[in-house]
mmCIF file with all atom_site columns, C-alpha atoms in Angstrom:
data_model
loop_
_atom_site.group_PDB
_atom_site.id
_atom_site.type_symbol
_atom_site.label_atom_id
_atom_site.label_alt_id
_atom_site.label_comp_id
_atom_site.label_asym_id
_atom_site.label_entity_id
_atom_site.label_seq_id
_atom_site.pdbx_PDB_ins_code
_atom_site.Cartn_x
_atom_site.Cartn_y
_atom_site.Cartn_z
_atom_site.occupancy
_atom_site.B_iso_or_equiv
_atom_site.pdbx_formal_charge
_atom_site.auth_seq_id
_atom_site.auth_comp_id
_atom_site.auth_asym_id
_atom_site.auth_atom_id
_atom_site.pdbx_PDB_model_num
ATOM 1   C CA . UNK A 1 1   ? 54.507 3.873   55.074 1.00 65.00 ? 16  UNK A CA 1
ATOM 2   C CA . UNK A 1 2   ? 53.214 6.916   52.611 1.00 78.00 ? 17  UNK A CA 1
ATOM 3   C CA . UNK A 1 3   ? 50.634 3.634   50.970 1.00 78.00 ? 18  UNK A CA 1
ATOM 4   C CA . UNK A 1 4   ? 48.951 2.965   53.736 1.00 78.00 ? 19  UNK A CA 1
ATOM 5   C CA . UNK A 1 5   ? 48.215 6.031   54.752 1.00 80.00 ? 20  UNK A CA 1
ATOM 6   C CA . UNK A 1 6   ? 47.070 7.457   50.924 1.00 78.00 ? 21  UNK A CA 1
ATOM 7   C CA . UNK A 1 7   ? 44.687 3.910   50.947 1.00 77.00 ? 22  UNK A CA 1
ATOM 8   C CA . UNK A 1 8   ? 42.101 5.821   53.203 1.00 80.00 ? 23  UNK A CA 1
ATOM 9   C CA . UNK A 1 9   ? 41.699 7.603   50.302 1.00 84.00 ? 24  UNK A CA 1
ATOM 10  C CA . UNK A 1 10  ? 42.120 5.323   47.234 1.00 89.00 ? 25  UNK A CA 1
ATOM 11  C CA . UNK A 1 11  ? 43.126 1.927   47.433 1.00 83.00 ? 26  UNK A CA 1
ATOM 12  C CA . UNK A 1 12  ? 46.931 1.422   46.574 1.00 87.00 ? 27  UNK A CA 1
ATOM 13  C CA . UNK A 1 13  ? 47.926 -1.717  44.057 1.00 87.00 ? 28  UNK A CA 1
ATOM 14  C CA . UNK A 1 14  ? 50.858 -3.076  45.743 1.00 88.00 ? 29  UNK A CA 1
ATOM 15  C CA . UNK A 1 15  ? 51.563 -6.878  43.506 1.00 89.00 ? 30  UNK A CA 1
ATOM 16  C CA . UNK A 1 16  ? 49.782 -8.859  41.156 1.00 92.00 ? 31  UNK A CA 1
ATOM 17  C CA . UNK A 1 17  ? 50.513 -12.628 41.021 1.00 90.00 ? 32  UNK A CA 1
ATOM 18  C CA . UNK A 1 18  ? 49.341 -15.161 38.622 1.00 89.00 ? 33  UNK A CA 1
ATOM 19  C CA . UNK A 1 19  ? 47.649 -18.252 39.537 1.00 87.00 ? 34  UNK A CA 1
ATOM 20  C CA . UNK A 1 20  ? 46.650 -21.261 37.919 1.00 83.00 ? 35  UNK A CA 1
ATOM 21  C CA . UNK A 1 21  ? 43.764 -21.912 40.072 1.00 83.00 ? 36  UNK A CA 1
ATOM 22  C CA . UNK A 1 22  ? 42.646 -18.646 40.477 1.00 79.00 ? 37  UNK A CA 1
ATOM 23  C CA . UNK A 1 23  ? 44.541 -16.805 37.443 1.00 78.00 ? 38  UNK A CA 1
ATOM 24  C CA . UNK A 1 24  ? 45.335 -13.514 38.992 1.00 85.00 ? 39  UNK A CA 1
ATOM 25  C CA . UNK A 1 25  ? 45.800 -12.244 42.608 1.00 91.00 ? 40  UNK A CA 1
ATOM 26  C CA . UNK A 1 26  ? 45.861 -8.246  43.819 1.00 91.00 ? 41  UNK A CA 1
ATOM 27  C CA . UNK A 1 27  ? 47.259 -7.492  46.993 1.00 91.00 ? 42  UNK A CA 1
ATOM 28  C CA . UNK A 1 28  ? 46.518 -3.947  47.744 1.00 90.00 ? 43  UNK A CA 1
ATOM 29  C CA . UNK A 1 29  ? 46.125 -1.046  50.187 1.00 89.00 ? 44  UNK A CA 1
ATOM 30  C CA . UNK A 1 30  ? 42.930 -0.512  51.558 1.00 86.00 ? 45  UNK A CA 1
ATOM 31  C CA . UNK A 1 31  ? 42.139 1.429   54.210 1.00 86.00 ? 46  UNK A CA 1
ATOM 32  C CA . UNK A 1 32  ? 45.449 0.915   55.930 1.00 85.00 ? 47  UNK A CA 1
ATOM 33  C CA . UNK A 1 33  ? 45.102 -2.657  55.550 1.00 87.00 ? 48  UNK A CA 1
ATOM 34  C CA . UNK A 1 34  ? 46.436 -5.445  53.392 1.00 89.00 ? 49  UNK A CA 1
ATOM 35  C CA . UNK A 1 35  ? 43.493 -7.159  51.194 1.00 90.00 ? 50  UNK A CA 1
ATOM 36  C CA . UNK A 1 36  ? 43.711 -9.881  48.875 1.00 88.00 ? 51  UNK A CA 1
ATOM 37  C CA . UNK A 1 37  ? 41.693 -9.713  46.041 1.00 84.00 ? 52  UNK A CA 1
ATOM 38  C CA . UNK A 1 38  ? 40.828 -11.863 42.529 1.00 82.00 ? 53  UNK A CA 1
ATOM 39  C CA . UNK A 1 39  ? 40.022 -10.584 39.127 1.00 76.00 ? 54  UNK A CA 1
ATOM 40  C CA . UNK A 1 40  ? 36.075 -9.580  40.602 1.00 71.00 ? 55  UNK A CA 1
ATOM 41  C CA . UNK A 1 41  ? 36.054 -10.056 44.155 1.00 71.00 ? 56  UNK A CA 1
ATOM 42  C CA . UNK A 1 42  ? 37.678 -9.697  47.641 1.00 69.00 ? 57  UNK A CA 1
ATOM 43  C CA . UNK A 1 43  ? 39.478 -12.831 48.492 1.00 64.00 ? 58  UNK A CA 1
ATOM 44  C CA . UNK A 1 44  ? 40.766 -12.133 52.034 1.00 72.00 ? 59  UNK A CA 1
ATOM 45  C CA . UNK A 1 45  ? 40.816 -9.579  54.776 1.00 72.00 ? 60  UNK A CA 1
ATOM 46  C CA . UNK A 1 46  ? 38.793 -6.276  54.167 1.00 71.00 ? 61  UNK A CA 1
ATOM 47  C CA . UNK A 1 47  ? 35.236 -6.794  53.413 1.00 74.00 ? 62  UNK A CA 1
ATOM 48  C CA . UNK A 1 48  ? 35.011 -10.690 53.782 1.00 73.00 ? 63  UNK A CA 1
ATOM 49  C CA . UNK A 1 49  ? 36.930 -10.496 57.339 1.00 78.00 ? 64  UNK A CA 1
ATOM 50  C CA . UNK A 1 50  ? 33.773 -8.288  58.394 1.00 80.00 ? 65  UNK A CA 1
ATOM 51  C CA . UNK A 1 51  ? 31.645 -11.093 56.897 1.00 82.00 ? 66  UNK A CA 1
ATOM 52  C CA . UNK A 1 52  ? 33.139 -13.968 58.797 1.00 84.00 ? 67  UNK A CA 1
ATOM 53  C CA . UNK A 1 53  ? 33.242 -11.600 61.925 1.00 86.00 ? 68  UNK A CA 1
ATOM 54  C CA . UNK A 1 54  ? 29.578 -11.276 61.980 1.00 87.00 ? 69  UNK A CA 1
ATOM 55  C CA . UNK A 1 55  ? 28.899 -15.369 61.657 1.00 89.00 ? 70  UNK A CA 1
ATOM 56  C CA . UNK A 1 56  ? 32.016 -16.259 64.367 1.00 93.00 ? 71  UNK A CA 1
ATOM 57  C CA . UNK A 1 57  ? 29.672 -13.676 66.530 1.00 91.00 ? 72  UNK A CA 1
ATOM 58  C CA . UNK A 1 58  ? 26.267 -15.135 66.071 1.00 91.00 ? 73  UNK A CA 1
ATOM 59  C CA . UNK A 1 59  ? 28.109 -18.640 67.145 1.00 94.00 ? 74  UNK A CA 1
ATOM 60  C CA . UNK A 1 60  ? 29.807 -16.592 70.104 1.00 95.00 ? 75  UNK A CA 1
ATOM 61  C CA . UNK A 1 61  ? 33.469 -15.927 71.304 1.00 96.00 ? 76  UNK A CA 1
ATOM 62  C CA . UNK A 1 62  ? 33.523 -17.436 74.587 1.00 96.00 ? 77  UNK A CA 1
ATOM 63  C CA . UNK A 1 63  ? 32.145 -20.741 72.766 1.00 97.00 ? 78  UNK A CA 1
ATOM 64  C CA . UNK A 1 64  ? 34.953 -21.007 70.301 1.00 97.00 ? 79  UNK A CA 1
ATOM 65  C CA . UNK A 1 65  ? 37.318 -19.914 73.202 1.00 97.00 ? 80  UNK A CA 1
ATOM 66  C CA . UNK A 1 66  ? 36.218 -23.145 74.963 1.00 97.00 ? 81  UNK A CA 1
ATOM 67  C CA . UNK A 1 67  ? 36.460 -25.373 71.132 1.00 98.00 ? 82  UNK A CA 1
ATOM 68  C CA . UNK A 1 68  ? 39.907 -27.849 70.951 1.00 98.00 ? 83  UNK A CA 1
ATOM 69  C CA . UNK A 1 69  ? 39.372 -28.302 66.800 1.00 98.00 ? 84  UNK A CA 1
ATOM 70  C CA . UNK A 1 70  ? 39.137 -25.845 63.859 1.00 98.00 ? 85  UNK A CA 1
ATOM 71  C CA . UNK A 1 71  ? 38.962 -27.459 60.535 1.00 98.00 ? 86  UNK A CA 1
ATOM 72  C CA . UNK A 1 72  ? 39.638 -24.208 58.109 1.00 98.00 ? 87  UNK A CA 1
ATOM 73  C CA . UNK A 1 73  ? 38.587 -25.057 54.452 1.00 97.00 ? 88  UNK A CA 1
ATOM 74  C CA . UNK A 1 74  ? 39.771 -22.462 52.074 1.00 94.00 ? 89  UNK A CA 1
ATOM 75  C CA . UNK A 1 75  ? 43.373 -20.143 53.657 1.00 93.00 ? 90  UNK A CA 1
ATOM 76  C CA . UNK A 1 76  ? 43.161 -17.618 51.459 1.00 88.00 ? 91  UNK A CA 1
ATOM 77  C CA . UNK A 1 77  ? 45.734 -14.607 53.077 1.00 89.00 ? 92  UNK A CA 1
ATOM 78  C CA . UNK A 1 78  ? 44.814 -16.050 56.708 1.00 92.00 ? 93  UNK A CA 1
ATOM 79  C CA . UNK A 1 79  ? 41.904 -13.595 57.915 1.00 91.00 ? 94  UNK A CA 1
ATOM 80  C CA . UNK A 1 80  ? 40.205 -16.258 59.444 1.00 94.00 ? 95  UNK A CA 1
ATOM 81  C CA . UNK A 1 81  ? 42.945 -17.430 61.318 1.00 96.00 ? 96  UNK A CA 1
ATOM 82  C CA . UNK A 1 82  ? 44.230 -13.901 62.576 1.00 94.00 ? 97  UNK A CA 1
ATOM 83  C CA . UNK A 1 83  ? 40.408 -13.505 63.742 1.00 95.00 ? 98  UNK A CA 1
ATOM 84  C CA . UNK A 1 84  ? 40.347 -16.624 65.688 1.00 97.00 ? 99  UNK A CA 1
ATOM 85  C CA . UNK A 1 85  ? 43.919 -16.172 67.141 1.00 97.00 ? 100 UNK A CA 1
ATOM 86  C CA . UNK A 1 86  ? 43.663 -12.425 67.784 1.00 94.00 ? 101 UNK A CA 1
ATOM 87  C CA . UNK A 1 87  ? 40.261 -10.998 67.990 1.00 94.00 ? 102 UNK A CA 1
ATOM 88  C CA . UNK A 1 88  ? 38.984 -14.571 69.464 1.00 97.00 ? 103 UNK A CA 1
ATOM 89  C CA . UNK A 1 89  ? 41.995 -15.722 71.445 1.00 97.00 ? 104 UNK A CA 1
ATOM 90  C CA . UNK A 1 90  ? 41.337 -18.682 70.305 1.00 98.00 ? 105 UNK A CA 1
ATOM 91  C CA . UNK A 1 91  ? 44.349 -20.885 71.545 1.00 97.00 ? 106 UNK A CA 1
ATOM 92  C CA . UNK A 1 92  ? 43.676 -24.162 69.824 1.00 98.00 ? 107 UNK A CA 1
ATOM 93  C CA . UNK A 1 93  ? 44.440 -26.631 67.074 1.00 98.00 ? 108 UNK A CA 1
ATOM 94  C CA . UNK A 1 94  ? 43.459 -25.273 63.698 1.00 98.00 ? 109 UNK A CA 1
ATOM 95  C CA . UNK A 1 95  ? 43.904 -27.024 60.366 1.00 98.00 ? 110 UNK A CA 1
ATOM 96  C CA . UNK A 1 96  ? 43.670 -24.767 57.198 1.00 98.00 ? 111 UNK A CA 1
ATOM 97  C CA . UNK A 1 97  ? 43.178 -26.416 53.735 1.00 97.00 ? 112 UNK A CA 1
ATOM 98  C CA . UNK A 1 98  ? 43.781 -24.632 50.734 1.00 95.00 ? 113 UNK A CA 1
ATOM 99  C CA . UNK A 1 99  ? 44.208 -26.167 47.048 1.00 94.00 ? 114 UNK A CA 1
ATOM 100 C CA . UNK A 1 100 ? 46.283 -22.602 45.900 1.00 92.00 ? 115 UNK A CA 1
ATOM 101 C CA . UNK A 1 101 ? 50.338 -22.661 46.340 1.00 93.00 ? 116 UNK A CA 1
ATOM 102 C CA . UNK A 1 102 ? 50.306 -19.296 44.829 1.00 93.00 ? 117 UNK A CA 1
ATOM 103 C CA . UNK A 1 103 ? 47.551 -18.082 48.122 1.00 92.00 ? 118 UNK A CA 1
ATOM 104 C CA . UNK A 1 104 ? 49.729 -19.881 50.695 1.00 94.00 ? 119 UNK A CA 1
ATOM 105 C CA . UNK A 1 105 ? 52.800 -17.780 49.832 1.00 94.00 ? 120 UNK A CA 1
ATOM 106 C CA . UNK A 1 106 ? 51.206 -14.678 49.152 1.00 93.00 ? 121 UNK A CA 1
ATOM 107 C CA . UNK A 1 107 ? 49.690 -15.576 52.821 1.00 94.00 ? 122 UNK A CA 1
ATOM 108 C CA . UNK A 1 108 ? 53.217 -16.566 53.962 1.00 95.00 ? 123 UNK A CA 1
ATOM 109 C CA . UNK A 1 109 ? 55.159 -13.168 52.296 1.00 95.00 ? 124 UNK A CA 1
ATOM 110 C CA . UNK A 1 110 ? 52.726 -9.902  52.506 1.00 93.00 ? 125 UNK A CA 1
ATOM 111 C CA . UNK A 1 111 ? 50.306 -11.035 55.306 1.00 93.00 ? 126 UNK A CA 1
ATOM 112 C CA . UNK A 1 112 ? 52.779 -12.541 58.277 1.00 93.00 ? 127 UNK A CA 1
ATOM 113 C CA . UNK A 1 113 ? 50.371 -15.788 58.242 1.00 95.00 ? 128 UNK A CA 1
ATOM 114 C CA . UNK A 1 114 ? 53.396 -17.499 59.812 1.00 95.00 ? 129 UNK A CA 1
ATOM 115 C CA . UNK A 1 115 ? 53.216 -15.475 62.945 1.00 95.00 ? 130 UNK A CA 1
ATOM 116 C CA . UNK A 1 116 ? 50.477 -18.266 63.544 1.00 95.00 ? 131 UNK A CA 1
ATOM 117 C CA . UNK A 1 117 ? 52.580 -21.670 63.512 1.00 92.00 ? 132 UNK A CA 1
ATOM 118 C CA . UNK A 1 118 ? 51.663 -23.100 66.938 1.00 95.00 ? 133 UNK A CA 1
ATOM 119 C CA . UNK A 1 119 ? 49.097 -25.311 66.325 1.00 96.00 ? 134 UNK A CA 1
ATOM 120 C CA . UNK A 1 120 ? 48.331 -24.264 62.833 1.00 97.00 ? 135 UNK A CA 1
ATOM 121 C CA . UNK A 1 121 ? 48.742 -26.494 60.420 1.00 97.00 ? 136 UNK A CA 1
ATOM 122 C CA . UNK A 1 122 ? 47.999 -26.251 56.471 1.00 97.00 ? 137 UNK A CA 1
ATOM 123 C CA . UNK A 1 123 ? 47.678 -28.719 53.996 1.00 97.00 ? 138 UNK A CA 1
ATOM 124 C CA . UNK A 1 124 ? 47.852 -27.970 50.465 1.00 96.00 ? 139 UNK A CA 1
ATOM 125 C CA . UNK A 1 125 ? 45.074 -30.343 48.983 1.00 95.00 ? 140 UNK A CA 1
ATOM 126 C CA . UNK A 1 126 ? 41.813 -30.014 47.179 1.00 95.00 ? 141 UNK A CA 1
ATOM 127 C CA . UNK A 1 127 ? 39.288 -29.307 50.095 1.00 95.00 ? 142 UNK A CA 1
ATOM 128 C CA . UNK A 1 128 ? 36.309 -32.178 48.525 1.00 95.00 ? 143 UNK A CA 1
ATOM 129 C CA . UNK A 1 129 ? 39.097 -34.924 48.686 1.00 96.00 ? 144 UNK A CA 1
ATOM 130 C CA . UNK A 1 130 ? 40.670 -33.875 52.310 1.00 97.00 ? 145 UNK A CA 1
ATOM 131 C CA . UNK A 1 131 ? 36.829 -34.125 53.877 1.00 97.00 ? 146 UNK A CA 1
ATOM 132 C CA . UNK A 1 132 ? 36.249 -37.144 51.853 1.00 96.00 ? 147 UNK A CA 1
ATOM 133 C CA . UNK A 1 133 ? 39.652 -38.649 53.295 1.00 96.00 ? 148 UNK A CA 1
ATOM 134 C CA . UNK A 1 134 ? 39.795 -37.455 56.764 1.00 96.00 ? 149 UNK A CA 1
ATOM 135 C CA . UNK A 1 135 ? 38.904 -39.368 60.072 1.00 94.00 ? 150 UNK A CA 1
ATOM 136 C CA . UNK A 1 136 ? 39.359 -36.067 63.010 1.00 96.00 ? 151 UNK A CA 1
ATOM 137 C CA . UNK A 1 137 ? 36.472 -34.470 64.190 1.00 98.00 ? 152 UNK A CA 1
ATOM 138 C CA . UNK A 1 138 ? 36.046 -31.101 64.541 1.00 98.00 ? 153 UNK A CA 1
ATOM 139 C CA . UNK A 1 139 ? 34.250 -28.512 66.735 1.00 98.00 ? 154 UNK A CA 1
ATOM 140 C CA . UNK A 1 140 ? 34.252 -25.670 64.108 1.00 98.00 ? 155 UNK A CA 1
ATOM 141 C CA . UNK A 1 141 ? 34.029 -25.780 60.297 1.00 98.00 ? 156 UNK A CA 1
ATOM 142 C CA . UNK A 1 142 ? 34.860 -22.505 58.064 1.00 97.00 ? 157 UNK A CA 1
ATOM 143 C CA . UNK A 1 143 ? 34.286 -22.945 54.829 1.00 96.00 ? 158 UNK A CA 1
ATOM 144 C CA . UNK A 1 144 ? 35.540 -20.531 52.356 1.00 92.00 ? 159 UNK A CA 1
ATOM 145 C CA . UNK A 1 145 ? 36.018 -21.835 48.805 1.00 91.00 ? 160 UNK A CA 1
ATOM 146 C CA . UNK A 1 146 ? 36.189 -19.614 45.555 1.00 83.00 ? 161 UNK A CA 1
ATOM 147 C CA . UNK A 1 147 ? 37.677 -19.400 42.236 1.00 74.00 ? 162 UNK A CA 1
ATOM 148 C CA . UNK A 1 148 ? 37.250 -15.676 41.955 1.00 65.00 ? 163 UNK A CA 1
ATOM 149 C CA . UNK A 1 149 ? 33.299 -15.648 42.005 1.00 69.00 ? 164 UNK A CA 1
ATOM 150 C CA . UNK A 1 150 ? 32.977 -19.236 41.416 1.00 79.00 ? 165 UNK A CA 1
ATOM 151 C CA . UNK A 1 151 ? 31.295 -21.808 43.893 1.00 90.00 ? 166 UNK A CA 1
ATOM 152 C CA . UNK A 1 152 ? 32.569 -25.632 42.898 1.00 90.00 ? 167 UNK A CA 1
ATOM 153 C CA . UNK A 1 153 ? 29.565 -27.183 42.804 1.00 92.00 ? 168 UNK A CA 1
ATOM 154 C CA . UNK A 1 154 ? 30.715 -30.137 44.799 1.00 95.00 ? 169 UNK A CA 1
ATOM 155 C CA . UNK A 1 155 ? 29.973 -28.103 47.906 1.00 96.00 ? 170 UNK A CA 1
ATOM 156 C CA . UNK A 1 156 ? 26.304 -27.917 47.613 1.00 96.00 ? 171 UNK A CA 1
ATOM 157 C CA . UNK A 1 157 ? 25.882 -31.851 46.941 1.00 95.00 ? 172 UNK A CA 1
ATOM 158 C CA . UNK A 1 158 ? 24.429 -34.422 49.347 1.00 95.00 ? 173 UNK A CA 1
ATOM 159 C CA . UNK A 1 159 ? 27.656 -36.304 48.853 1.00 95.00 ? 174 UNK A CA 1
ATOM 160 C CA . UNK A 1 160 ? 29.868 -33.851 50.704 1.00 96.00 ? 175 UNK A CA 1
ATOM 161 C CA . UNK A 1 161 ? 27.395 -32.858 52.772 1.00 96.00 ? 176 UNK A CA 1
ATOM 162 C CA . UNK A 1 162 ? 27.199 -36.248 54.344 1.00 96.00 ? 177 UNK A CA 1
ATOM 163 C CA . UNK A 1 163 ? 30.733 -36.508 54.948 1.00 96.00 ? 178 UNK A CA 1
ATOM 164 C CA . UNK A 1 164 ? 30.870 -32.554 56.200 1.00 96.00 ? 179 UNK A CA 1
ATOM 165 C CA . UNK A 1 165 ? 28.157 -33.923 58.800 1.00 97.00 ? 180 UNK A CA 1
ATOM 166 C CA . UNK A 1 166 ? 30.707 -36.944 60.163 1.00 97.00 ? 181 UNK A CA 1
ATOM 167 C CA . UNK A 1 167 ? 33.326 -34.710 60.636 1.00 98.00 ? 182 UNK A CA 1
ATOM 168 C CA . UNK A 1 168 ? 31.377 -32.018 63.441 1.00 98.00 ? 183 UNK A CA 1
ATOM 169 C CA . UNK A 1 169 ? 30.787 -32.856 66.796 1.00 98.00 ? 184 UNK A CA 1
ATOM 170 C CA . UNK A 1 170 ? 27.882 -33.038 69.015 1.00 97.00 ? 185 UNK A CA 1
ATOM 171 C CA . UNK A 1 171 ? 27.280 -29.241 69.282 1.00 97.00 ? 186 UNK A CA 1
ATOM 172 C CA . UNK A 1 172 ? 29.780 -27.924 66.669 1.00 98.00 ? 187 UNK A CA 1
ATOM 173 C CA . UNK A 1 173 ? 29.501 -25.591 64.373 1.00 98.00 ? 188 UNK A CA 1
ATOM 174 C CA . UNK A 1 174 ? 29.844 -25.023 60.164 1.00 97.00 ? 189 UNK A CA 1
ATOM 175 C CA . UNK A 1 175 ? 30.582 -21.553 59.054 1.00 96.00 ? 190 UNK A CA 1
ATOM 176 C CA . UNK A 1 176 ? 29.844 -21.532 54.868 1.00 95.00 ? 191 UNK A CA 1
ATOM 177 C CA . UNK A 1 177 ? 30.383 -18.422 53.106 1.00 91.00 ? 192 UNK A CA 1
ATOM 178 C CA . UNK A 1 178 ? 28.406 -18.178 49.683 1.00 91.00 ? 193 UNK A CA 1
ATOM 179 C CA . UNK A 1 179 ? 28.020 -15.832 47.285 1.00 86.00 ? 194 UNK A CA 1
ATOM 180 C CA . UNK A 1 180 ? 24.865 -14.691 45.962 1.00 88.00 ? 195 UNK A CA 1
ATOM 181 C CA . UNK A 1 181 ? 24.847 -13.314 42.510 1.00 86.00 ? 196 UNK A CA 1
ATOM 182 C CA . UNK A 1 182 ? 21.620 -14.549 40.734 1.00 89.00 ? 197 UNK A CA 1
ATOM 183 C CA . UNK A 1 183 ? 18.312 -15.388 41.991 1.00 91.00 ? 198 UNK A CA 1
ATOM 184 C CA . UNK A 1 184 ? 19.076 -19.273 40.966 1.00 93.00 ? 199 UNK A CA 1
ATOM 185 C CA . UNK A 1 185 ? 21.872 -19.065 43.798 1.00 91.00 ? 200 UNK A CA 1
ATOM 186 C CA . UNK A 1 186 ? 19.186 -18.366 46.304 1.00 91.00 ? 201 UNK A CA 1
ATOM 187 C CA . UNK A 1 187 ? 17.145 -21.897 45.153 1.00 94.00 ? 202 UNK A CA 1
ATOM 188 C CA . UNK A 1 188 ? 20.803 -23.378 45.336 1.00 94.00 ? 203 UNK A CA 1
ATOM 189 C CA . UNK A 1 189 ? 21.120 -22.326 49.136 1.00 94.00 ? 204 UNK A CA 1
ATOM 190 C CA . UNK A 1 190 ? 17.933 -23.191 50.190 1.00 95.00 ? 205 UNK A CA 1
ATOM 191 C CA . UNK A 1 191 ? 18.066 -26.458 48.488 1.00 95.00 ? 206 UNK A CA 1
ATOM 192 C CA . UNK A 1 192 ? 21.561 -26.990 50.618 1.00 96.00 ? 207 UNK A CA 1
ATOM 193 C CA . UNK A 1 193 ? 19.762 -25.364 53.748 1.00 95.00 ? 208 UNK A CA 1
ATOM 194 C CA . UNK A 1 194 ? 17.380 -29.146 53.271 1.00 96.00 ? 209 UNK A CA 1
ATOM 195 C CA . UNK A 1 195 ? 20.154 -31.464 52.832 1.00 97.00 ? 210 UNK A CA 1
ATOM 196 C CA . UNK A 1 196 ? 20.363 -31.124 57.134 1.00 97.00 ? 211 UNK A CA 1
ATOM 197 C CA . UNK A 1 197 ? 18.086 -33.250 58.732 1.00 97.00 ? 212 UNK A CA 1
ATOM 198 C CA . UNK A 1 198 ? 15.855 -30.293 61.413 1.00 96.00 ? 213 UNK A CA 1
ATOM 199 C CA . UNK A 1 199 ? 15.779 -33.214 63.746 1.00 97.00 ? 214 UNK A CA 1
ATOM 200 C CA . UNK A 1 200 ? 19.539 -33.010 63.687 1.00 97.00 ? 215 UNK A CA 1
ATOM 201 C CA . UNK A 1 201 ? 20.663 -29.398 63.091 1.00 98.00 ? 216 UNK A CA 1
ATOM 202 C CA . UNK A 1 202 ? 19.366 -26.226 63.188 1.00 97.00 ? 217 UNK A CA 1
ATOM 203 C CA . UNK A 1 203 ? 21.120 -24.331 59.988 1.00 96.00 ? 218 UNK A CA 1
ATOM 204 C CA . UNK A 1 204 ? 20.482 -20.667 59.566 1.00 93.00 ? 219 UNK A CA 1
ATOM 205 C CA . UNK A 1 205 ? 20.583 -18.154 56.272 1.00 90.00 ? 220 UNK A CA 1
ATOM 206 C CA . UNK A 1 206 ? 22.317 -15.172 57.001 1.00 82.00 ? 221 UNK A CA 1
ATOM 207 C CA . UNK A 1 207 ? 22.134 -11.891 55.195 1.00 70.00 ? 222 UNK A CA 1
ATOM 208 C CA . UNK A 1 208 ? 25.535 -9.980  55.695 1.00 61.00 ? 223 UNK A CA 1
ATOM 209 C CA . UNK A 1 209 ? 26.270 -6.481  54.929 1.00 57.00 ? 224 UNK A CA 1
ATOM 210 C CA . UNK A 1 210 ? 28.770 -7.446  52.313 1.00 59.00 ? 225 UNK A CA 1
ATOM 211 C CA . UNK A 1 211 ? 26.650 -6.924  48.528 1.00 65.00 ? 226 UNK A CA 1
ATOM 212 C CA . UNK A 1 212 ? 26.698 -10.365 47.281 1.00 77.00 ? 227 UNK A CA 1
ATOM 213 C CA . UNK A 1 213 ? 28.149 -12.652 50.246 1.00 82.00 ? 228 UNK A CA 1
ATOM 214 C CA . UNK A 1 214 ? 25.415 -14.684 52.889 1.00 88.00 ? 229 UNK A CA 1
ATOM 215 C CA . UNK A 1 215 ? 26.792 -16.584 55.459 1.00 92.00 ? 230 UNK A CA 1
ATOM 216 C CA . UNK A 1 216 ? 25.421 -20.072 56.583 1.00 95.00 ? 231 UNK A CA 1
ATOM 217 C CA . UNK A 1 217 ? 25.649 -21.705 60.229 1.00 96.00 ? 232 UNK A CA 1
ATOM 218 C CA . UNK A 1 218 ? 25.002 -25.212 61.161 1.00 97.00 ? 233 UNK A CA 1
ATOM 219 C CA . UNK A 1 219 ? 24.823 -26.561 64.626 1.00 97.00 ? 234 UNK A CA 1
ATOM 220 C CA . UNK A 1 220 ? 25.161 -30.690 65.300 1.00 98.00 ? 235 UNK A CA 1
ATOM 221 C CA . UNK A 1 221 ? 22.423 -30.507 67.908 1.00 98.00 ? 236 UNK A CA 1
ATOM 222 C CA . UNK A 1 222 ? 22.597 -34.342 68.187 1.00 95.00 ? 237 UNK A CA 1
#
């Protein structure tokens, strides 16, 4: 495996795929890992698995050890499955929504995502419709959801955030990975950070060590 070990010292292109939702997709060596990238940004494992790791911790492993329910909006190559499954041992039901076919089979061919079948189940389907259609609750909410550097702007409105909030339990958590790139996108998180009633939640900023990515948590507290 001569690529893997050369990407300690330059990342190795391995494919590009076209998308229609997210035009182009790099999978590539990196450090003697498979990453998934877009056009301007890491899409899955590498740099935005550290990211995740880091939020997953602040909530704490023996917590989501003890969950039943993940609700996983956005697949990308699987990195936040593998680190609830293998760095988590995490042994329950997790439901992974992703809008991209082209993501779910580069997931499915270059990053083994099937290994994970039991009790993972995906459903290709916009993410705002699925939480505005779904009636399960869940202990644990990642949300992940990019067009290369783009945010939809559904997932800062009230609307969604209303039916995000009837879909956590008493005590659950959200995970919500933004990207920063402008000062307005700091208003825009704060703004979102006010949607949650304090009486209700307690929802934290967090700065990551990733450039341009800050990850939010919300806990139900009632």
């Amino acid at each position: 495996m001569l690529k893997k070990w050369l990407s300690y010292l330059t990342p190795i292109p391995l494919k590009k795929i076209t998308s229609k939702i997210n035009h182009k997709l790099e999978i590539t060596w990196q450090n003697g890992q498979l990453v998934l990238d877009t056009e301007n940004t890491n899409y899955s494992y590498g740099q935005l698995e550290q990211v995740f790791k880091r939020g997953l911790k602040f909530i704490g492993y023996q917590k989501i050890r003890a969950m039943q329910r993940v609700l996983n909006l956005g697949l990308g190559a699987g990195s936040t499955v593998h680190l609830l499954r293998n760095e988590i041992n995490f042994t329950g039901s997790i439901t992974s929504v992703e809008l991209d076919q082209a993501v779910i089979y580069v997931a499915r061919k270059y990053f083994n995502l099937d290994r994970y079948q039991v009790n993972h189940h995906i459903v290709q389907m916009d993410a705002f419709e699925y939480v505005l259609s779904c009636q399960e609750q869940y202990d644990l909410l990642v949300i992940d959801i990019f067009q290369d550097t783009h945010m939809p702007s559904f997932l800062f409105e009230g609307y969604f955030v209303q039916h995000l909030e009837q879909l956590l339990t008493v005590n659950g958590f959200i995970i919500f990975n933004t990207m920063i790139l402008t000062p307005e996108d700091e208003v825009r998180n704060q703004k979102f950070k006010a949607l949650f009633d304090p009486n209700r939640y307690s929802v934290r900023l967090m700065p990551t060590t990733a450039e341009h990515n800050s990850i939010i948590t919300i806990k139900r507290l009632v």
